Short mmCIF file of C-alpha atoms and ligand atoms in Angstrom, two decimals:
data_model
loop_
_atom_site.label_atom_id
_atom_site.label_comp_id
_atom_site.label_asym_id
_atom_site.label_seq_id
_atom_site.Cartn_x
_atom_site.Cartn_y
_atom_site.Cartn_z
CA UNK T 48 -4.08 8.12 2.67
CA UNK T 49 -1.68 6.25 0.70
CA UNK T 50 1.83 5.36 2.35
CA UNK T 51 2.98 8.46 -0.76
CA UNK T 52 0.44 11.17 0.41
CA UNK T 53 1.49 10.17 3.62
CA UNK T 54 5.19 11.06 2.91
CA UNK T 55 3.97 14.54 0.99
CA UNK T 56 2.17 15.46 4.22
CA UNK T 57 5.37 14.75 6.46
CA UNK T 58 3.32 12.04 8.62
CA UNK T 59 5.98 9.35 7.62
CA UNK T 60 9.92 10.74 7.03
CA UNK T 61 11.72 10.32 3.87
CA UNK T 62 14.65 12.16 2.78
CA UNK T 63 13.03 14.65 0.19
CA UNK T 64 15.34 16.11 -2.09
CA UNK T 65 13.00 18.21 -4.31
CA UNK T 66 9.21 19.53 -4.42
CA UNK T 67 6.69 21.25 -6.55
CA UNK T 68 3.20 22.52 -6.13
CA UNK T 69 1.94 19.10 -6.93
CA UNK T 70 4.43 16.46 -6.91
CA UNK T 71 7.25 15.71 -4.80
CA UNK T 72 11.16 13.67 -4.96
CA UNK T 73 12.35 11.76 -2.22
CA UNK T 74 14.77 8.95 -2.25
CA UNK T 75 13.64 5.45 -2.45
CA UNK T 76 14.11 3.53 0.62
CA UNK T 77 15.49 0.36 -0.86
CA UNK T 78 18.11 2.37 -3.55
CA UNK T 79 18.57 -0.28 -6.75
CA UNK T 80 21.75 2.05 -7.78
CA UNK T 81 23.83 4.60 -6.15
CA UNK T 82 20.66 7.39 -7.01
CA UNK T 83 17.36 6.46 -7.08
CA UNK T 84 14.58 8.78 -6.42
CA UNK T 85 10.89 8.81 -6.69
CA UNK T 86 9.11 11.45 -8.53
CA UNK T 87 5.26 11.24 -7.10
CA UNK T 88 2.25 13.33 -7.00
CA UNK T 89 0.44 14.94 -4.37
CA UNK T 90 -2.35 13.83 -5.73
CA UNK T 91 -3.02 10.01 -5.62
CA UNK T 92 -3.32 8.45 -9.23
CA UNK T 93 -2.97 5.29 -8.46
CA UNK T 94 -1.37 3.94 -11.56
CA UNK T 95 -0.09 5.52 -14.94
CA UNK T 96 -3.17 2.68 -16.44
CA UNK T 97 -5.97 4.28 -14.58
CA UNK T 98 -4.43 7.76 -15.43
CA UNK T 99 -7.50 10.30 -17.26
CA UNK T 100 -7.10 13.05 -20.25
CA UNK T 101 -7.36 15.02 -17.42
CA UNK T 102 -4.12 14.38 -15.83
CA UNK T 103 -1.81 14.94 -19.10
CA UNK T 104 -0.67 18.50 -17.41
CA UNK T 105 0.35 16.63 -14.27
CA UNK T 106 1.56 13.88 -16.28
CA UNK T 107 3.85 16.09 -18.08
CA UNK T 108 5.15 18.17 -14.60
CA UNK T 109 6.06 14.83 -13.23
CA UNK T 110 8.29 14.03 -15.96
CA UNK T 111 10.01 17.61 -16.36
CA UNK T 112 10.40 17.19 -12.27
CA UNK T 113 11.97 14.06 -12.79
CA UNK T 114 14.33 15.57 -15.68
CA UNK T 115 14.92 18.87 -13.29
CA UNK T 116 15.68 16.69 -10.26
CA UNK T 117 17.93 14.50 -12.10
CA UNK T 118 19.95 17.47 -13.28
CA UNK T 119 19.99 18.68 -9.80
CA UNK T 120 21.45 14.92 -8.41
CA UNK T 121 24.30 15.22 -11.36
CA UNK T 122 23.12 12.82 -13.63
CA UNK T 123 22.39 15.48 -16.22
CA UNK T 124 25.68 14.53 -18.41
CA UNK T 125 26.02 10.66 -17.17
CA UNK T 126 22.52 9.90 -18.06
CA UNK T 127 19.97 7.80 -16.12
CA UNK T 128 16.34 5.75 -16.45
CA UNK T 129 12.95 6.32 -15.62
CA UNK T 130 11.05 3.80 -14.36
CA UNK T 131 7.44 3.21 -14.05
CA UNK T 132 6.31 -0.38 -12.99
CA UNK T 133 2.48 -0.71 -13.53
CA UNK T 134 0.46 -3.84 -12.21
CA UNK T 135 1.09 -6.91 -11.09
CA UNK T 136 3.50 -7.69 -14.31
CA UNK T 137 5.09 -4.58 -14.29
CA UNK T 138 6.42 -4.90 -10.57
CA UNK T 139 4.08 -2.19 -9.13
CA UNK T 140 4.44 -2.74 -5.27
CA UNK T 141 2.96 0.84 -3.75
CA UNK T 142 -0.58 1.95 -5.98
CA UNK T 143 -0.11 5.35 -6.29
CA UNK T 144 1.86 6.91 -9.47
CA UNK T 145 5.67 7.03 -8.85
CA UNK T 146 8.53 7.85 -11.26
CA UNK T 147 11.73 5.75 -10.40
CA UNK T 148 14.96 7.73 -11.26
CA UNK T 149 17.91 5.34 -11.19
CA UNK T 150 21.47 6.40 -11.91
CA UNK T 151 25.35 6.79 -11.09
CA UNK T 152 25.69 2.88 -12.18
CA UNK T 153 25.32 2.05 -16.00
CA UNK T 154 22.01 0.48 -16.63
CA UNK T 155 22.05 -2.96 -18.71
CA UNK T 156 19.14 -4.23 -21.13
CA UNK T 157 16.82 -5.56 -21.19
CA UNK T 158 15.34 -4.97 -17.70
CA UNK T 159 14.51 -8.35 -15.13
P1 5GP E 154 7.15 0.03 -7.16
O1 5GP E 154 7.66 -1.34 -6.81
O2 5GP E 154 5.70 0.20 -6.74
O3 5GP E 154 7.41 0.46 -8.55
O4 5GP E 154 8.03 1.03 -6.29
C1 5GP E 154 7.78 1.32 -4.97
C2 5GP E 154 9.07 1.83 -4.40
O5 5GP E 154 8.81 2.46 -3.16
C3 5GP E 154 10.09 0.71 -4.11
O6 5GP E 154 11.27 0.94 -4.85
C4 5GP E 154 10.30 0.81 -2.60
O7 5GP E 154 11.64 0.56 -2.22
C5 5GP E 154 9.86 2.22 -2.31
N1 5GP E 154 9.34 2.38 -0.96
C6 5GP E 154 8.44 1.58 -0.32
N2 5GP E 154 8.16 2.04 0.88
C7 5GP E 154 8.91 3.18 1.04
C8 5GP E 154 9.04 4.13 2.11
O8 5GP E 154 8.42 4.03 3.17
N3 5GP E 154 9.90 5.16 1.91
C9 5GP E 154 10.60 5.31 0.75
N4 5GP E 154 11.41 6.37 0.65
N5 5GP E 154 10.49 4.45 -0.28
C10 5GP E 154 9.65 3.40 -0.13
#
């Protein structure tokens, strides 16, 4: 299992703050702003590259989850960003699909 499905299943703690069916939001462990969450799914994709047709539906959930959960953490009117690091380039550290949700600080651009 990956150290995500691990967190789903409850075998490692994590302060969860909002689940689905399929995915689930806890909040990242190493916070880069005063929210930051992690939108994942149950089910291990391991990165948005290797991601198939077939996952579009679940693609789409984890996105309106990450919108919802936002809402629900306040950030609705303040705004936020969604991250998703893919690969070695892209700053990917655990391989299986995440959604970062970073807010309550105002983001600068371009990224590091
Ligand atoms: P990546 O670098 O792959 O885009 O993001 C992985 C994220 O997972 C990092 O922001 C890191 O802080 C977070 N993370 C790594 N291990 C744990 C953990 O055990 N619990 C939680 N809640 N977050 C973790």
């Amino acid at each position: 299992m990956t150290l995500f499905e691990k967190i789903a299943a409850r075998q490692i703690p994590a302060d969860i703050i909002a689940e689905g069916s399929d995915w689930i939001a806890f909040r990242d462990i190493a916070p880069q702003a005063p929210v930051h969450f992690l939108v994942v799914p149950k089910r291990c994709i391991p990165r948005i590259n290797e991601a198939q047709v077939s996952d579009e539906p679940l693609l789409g959930t984890l996105l309106s989850a990450a919108a919802a959960t936002a809402r629900q953490e306040g950030l609705g009117d303040s705004g936020y960003r969604i991250v998703i690091n893919n690969g070695p380039d892209g700053g990917e550290t655990v391989p299986h699909l995440h959604i970062h949700v970073l807010g309550a600080r105002h983001m600068t651009w371009p990224p590091g």
